[in-house]
Every structure is written in C-alpha cells, then in structure tokens.
Short mmCIF file of N, CA and C in Angstrom, two decimals:
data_model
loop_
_atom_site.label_atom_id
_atom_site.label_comp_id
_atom_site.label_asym_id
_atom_site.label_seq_id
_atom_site.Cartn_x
_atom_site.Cartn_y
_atom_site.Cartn_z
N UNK A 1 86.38 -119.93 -70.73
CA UNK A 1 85.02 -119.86 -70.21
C UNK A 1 84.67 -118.40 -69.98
N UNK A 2 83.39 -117.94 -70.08
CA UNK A 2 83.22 -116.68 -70.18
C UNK A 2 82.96 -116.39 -68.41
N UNK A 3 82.78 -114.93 -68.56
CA UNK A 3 83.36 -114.53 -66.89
C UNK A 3 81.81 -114.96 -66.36
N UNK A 4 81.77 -115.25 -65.22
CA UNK A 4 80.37 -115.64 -64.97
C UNK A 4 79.96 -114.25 -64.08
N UNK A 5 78.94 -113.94 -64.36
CA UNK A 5 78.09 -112.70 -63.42
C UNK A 5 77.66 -112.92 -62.32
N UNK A 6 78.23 -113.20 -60.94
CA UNK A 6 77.10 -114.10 -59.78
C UNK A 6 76.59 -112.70 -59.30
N UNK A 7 74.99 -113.27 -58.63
CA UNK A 7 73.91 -112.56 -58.20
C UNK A 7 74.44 -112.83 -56.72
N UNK A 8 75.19 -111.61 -56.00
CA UNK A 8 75.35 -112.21 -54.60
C UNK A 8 74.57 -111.21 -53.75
N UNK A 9 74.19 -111.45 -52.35
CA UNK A 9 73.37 -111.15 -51.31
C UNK A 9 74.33 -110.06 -50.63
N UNK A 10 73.17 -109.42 -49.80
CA UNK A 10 74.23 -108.52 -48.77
C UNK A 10 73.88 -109.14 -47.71
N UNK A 11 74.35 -108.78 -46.57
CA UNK A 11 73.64 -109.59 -45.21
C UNK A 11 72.81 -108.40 -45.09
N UNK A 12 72.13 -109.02 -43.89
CA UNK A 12 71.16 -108.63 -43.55
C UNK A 12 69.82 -109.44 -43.22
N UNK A 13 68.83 -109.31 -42.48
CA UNK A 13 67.69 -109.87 -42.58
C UNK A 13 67.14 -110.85 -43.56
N UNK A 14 67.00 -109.57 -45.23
CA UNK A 14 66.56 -110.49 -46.00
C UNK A 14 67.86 -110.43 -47.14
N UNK A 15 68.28 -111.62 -47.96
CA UNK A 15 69.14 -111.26 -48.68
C UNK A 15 68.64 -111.01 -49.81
N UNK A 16 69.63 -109.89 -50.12
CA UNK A 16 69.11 -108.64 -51.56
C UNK A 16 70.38 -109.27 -52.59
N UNK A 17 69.64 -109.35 -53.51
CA UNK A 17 70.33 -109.30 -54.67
C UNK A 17 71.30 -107.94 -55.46
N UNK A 18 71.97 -107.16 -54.56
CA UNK A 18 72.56 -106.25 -55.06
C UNK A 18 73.56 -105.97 -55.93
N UNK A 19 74.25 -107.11 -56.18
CA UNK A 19 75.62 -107.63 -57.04
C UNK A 19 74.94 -107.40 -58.03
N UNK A 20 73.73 -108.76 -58.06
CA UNK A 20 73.48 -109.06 -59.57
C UNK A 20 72.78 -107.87 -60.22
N UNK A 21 72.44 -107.05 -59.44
CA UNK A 21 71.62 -105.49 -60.31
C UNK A 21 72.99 -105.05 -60.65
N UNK A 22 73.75 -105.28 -60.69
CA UNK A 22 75.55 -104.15 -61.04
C UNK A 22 75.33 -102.96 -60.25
N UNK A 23 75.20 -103.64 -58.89
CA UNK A 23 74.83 -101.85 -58.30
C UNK A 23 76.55 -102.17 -57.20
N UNK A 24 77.02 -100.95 -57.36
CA UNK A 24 78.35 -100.82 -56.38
C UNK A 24 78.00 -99.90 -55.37
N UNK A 25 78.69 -99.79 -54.46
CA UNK A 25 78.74 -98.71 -53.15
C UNK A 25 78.33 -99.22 -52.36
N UNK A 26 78.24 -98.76 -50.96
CA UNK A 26 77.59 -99.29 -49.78
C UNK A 26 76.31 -99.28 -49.23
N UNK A 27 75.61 -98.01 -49.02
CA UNK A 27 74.37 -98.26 -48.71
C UNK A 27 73.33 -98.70 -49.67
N UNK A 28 73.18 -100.19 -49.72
CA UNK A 28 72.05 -100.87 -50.46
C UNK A 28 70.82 -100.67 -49.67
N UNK A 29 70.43 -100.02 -48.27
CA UNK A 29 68.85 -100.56 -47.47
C UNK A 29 68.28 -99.14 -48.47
N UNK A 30 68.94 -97.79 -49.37
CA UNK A 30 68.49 -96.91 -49.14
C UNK A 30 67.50 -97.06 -51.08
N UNK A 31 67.69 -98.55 -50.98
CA UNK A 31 67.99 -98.49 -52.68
C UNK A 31 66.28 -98.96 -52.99
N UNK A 32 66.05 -98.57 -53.61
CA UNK A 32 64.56 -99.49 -53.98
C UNK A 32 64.08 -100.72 -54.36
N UNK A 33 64.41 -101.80 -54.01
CA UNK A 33 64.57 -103.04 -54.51
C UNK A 33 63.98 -104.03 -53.68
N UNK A 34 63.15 -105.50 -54.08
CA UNK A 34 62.83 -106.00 -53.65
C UNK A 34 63.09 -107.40 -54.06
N UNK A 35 62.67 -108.44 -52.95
CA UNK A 35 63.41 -109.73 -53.57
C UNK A 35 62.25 -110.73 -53.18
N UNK A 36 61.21 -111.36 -53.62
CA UNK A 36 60.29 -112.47 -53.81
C UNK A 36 59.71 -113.70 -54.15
N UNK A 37 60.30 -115.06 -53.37
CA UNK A 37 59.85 -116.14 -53.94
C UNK A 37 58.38 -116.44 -54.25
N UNK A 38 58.14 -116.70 -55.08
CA UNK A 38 56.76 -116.79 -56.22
C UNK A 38 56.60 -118.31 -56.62
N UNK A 39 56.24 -119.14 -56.35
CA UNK A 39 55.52 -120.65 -56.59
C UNK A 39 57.38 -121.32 -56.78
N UNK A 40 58.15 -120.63 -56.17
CA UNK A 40 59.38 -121.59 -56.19
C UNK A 40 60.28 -120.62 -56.89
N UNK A 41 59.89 -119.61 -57.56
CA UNK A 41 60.79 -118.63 -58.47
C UNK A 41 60.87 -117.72 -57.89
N UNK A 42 62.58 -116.73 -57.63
CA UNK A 42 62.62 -115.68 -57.45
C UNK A 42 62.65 -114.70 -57.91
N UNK A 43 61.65 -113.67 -57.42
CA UNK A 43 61.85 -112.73 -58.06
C UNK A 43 62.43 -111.19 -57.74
N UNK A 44 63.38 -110.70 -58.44
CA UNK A 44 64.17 -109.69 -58.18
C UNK A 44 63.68 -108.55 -58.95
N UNK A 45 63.38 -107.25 -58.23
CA UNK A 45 62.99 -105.73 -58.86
C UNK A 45 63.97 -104.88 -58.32
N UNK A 46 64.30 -104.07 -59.31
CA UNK A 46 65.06 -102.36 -58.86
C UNK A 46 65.37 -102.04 -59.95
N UNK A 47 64.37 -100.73 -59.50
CA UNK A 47 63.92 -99.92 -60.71
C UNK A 47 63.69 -100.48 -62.06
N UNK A 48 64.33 -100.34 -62.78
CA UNK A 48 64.05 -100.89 -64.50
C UNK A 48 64.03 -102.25 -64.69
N UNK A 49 64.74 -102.76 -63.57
CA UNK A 49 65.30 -104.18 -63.66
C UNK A 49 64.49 -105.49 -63.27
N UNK A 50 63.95 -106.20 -64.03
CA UNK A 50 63.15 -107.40 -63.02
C UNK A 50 64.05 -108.79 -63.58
N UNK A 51 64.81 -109.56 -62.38
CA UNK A 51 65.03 -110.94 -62.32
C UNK A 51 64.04 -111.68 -62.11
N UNK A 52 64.14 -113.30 -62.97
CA UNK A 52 63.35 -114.56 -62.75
C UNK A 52 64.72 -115.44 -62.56
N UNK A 53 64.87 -115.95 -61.33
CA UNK A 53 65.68 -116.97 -61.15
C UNK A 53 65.14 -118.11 -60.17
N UNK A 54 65.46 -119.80 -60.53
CA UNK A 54 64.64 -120.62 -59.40
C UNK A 54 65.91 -120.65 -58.65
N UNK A 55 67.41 -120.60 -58.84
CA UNK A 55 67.94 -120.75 -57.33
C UNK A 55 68.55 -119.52 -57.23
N UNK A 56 68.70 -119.10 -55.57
CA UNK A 56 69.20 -117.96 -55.54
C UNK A 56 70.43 -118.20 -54.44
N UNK A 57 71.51 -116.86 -54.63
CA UNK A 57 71.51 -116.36 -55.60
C UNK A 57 71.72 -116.64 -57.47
N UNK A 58 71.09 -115.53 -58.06
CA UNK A 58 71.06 -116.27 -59.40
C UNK A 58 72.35 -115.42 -60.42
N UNK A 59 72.72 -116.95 -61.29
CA UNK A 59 73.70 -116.74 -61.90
C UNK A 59 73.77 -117.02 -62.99
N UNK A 60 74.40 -116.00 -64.52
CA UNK A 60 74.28 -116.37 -65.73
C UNK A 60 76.21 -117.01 -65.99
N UNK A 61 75.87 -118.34 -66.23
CA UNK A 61 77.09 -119.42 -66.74
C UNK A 61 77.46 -118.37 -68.01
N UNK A 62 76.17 -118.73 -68.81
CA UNK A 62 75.82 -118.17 -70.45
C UNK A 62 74.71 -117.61 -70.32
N UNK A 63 74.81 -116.80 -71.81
CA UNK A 63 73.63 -116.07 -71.88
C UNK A 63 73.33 -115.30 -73.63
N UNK A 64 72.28 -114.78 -73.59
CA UNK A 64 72.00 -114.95 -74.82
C UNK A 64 70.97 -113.33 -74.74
N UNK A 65 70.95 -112.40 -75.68
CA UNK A 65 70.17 -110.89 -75.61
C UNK A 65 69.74 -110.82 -76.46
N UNK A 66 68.10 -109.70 -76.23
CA UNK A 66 67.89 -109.63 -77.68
C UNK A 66 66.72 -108.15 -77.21
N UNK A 67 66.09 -107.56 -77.94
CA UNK A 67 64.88 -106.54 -77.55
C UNK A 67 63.41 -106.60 -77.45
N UNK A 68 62.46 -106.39 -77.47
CA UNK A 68 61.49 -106.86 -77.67
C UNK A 68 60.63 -105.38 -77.01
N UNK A 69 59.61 -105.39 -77.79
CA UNK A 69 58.68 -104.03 -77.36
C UNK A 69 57.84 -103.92 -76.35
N UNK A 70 57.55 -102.99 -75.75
CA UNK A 70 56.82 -103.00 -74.20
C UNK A 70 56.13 -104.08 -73.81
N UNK A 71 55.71 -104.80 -72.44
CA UNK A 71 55.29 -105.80 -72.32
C UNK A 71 55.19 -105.73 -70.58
N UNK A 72 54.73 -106.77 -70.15
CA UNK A 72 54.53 -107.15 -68.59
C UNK A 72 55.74 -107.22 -68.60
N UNK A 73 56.81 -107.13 -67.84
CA UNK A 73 58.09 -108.30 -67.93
C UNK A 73 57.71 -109.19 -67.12
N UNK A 74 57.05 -109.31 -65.87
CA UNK A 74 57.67 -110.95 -65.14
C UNK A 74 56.94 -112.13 -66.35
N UNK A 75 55.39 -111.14 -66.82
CA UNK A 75 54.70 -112.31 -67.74
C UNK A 75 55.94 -113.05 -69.30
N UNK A 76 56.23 -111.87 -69.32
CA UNK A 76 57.72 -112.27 -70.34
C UNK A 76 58.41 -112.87 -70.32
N UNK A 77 58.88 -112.74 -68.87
CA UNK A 77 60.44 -113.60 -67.87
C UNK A 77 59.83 -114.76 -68.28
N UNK A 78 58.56 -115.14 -67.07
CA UNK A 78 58.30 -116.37 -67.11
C UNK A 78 58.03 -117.47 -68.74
N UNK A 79 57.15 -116.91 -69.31
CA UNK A 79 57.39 -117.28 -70.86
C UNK A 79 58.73 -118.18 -71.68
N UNK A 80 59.40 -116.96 -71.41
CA UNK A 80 61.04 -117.34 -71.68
C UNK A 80 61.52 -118.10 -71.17
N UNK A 81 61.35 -118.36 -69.85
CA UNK A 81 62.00 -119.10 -68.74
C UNK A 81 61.71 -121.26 -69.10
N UNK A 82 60.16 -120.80 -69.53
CA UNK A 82 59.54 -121.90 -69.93
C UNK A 82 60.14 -122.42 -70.79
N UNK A 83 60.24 -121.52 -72.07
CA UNK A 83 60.68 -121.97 -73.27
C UNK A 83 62.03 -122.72 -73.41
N UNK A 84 63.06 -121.54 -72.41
CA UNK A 84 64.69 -122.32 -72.08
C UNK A 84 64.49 -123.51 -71.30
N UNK A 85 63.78 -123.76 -70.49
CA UNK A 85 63.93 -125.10 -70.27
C UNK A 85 63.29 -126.60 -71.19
N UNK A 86 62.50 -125.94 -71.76
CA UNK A 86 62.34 -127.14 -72.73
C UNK A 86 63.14 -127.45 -73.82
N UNK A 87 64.21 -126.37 -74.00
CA UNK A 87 65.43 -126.64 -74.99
C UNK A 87 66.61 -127.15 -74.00
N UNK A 88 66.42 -126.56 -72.55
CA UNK A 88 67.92 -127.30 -72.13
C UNK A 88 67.73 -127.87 -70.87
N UNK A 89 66.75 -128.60 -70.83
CA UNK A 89 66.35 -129.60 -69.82
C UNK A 89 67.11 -130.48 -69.19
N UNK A 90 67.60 -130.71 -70.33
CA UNK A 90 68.82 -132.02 -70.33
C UNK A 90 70.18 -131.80 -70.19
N UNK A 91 70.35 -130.62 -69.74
CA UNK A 91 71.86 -129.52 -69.41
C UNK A 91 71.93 -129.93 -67.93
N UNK A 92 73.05 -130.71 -67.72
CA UNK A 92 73.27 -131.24 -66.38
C UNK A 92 73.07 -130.21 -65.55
N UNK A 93 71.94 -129.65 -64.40
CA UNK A 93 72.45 -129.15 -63.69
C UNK A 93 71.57 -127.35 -64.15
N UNK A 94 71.38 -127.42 -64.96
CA UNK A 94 70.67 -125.86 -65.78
C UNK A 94 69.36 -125.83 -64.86
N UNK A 95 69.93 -124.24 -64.39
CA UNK A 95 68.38 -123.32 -64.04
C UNK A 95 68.54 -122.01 -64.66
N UNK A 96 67.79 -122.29 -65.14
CA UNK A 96 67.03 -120.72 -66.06
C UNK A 96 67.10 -118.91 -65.16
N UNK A 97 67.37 -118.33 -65.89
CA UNK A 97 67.74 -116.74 -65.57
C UNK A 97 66.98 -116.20 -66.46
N UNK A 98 65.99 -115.26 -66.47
CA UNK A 98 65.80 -114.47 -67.00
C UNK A 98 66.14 -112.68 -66.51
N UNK A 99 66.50 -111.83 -67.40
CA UNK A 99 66.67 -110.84 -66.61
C UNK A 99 65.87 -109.59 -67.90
N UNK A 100 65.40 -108.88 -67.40
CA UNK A 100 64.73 -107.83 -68.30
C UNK A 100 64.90 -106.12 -67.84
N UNK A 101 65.14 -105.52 -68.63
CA UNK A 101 65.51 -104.34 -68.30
C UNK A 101 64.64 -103.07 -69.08
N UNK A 102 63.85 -102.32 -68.58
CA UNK A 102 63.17 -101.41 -69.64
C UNK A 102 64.43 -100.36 -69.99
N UNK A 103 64.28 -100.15 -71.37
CA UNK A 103 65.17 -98.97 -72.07
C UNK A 103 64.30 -98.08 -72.48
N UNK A 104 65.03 -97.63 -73.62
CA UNK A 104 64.07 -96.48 -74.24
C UNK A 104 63.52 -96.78 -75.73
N UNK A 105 64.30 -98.21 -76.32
CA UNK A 105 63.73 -98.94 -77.57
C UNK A 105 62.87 -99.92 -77.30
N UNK A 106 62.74 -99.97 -75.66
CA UNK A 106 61.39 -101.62 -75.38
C UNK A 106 62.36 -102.33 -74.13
N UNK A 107 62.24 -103.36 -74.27
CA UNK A 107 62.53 -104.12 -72.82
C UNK A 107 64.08 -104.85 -73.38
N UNK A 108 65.27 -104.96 -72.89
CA UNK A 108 66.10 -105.83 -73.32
C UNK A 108 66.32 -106.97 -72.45
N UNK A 109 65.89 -108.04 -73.09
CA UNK A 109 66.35 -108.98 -72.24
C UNK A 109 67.45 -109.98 -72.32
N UNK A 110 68.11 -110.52 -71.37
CA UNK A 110 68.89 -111.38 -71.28
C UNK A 110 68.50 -112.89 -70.62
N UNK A 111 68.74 -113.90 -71.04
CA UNK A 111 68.29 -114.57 -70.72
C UNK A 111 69.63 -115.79 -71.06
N UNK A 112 69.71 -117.18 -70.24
CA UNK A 112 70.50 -117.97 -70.19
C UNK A 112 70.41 -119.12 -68.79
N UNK A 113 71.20 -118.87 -67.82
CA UNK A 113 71.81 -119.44 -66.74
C UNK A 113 72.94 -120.37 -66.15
N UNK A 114 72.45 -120.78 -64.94
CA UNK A 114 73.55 -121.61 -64.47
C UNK A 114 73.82 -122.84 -64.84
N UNK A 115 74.80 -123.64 -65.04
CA UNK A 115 74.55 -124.81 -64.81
C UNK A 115 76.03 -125.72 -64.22
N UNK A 116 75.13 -126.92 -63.79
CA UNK A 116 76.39 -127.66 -62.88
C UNK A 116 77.86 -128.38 -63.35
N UNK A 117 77.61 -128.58 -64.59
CA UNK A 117 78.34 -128.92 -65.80
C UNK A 117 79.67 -127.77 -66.32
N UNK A 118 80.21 -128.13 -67.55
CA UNK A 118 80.45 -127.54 -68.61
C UNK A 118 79.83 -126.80 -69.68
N UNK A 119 80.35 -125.39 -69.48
CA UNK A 119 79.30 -124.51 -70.20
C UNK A 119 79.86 -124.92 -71.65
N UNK A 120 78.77 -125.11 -72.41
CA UNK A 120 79.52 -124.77 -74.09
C UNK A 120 78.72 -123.65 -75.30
N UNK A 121 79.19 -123.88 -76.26
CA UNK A 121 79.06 -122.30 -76.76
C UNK A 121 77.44 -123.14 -77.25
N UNK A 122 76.83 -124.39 -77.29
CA UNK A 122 76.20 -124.69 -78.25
C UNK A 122 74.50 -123.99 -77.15
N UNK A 123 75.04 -124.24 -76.00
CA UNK A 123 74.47 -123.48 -75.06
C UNK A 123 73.73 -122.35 -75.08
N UNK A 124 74.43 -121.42 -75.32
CA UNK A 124 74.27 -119.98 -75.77
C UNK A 124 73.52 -119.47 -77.16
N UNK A 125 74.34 -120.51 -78.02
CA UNK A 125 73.66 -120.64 -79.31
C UNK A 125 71.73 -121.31 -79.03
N UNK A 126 71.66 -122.08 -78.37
CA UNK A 126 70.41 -123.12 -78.16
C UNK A 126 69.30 -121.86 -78.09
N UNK A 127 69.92 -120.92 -76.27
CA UNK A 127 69.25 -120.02 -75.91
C UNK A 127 68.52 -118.79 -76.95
N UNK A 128 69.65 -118.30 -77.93
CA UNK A 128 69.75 -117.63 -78.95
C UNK A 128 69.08 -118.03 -79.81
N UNK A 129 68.65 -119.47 -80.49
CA UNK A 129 67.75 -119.58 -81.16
C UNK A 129 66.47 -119.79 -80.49
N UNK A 130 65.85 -119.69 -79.30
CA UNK A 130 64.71 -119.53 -78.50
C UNK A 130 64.30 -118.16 -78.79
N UNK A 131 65.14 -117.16 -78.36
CA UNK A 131 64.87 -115.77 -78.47
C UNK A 131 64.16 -115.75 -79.72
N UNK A 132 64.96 -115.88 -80.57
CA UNK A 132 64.73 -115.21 -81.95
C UNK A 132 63.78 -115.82 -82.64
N UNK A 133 63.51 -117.09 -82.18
CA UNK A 133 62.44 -117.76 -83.11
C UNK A 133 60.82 -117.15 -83.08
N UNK A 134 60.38 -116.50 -84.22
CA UNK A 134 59.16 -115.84 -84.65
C UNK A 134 57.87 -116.05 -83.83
N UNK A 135 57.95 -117.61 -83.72
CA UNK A 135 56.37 -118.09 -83.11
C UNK A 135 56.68 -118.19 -81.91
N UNK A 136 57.85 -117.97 -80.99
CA UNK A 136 58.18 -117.78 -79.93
C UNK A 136 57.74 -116.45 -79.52
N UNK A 137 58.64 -115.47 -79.84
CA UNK A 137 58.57 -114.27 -79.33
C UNK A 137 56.62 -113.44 -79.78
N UNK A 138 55.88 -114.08 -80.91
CA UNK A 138 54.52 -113.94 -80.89
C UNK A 138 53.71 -114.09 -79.75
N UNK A 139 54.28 -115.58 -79.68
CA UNK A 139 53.49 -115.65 -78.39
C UNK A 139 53.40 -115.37 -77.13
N UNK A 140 55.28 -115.13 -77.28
CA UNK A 140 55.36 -114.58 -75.75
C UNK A 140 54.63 -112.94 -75.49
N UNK A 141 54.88 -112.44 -76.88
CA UNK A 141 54.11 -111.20 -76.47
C UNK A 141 52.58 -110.70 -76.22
N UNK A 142 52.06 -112.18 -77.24
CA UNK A 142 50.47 -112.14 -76.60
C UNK A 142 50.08 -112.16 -75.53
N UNK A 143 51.05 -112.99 -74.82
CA UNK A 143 50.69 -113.38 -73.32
C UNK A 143 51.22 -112.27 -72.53
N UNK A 144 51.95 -111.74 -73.26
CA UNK A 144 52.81 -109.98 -71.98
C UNK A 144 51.88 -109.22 -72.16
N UNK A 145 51.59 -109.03 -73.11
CA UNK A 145 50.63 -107.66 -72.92
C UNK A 145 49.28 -107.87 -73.66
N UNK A 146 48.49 -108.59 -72.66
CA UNK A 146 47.30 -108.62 -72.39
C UNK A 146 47.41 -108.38 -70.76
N UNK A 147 46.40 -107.43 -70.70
CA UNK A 147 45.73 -106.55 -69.45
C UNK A 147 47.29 -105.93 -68.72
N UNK A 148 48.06 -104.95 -69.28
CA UNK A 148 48.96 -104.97 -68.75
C UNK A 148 49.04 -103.63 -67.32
#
C-alpha cells in the first residue's frame, strides 16, 4: 500500500493544517496560512498551496498529478473534486482531496483521497483518467478562469 500523506493539525485554538503543507519546524503561528470551512468543504491556503478537502484532517489514500495552466484554483479544486466523485462515488468510504500548487509551468495539481476501504491501483488509475480526459480539463478551465 502506498505511504499515505495525513493532513495533521497543530493544537491550538484553531487547527492548522501544517503536516499536510510538508511544512517541518516549530513555529507554525508565524506562517501564513489559513484554514476555512466553505458549504461543508475545507479549505486550506499557504502561500502557493490551496487544499479542497470535505473531512478534516485531509488525507491522500491515492492520488493521481497532472499540470494545467493558470487558473482560479479553489474554482479548479472544486471542479475536480466534482468530477472524482462521480467516478468514485461508490468507493466505500471515498472523500475527495484536491490539492493545487502554483509553479512556474501553471498550477500542479494533485488530486485523489481517502477512503474507508481498500485502496487499489484501479483507484488511482480511475482518478488519472478524470485528469486527463480533454472535455474535462476544457471545462474545468472555462469555469477557472473566467473573472479571475
């Protein structure tokens, strides 16, 4: 089984997603980051980085990458987020992760999640053909970048 990435909290007041940014060291209050439930979805920022996860903390089982050129990201996340669940709805236990990162070739995203089950590779593969499919990623980008 592949290593799983968990999104864990620090204490404190509000819990921060600092794990799941791959951020190490101790003082996280000094870091720029924010953490926001949104109609049931959380959402995670710092710096380049924006998470869409519905449970938190959020965790990729599997996962699946790919690039895509400038855009809104949460309008992206969410898009994606949509799309993986209508391919793995039926994944005992699956909540959707999106994670997006600006680079310097466009946005890379990762995308996959948790689930309560047995992860299998067909999983990953499912996610992977979401990404890549043409009239997918069209549309998701119509919808990112308008009024951005």
């Amino acid at each position: 089984m592949k290593d799983q990435q968990v999104f864990q909290g620090v204490s404190g007041k509000k819990q921060l997603a600092a794990a799941s940014l791959h951020m190490s060291g101790a003082d996280y209050s000094k870091r720029s980051m924010s953490i926001r439930p949104v109609n049931g979805w959380y959402l995670l920022r710092e710096g380049e980085r924006t998470v869409l996860c519905r449970r938190y903390p959020a965790q990729f089982d599997f996962d699946a990458s790919t690039i895509f050129p400038n855009a809104h990201p949460v309008r992206l996340a969410h898009q994606i987020r949509q799309d993986m669940w209508r391919k793995l709805q039926n994944v005992r236990g699956f909540s959707p992760v999106v994670q997006i990162t600006h680079m310097a070739e466009g946005l890379h995203v990762k995308a996959g999640g948790r689930v309560s089950g047995r992860v299998t590779r067909h999983m990953t593969e499912q996610v992977g053909a979401v990404l890549d499919d043409p009239k997918n990623r069209a549309r998701w980008l119509r919808c990112a970048k308008g009024n951005q």
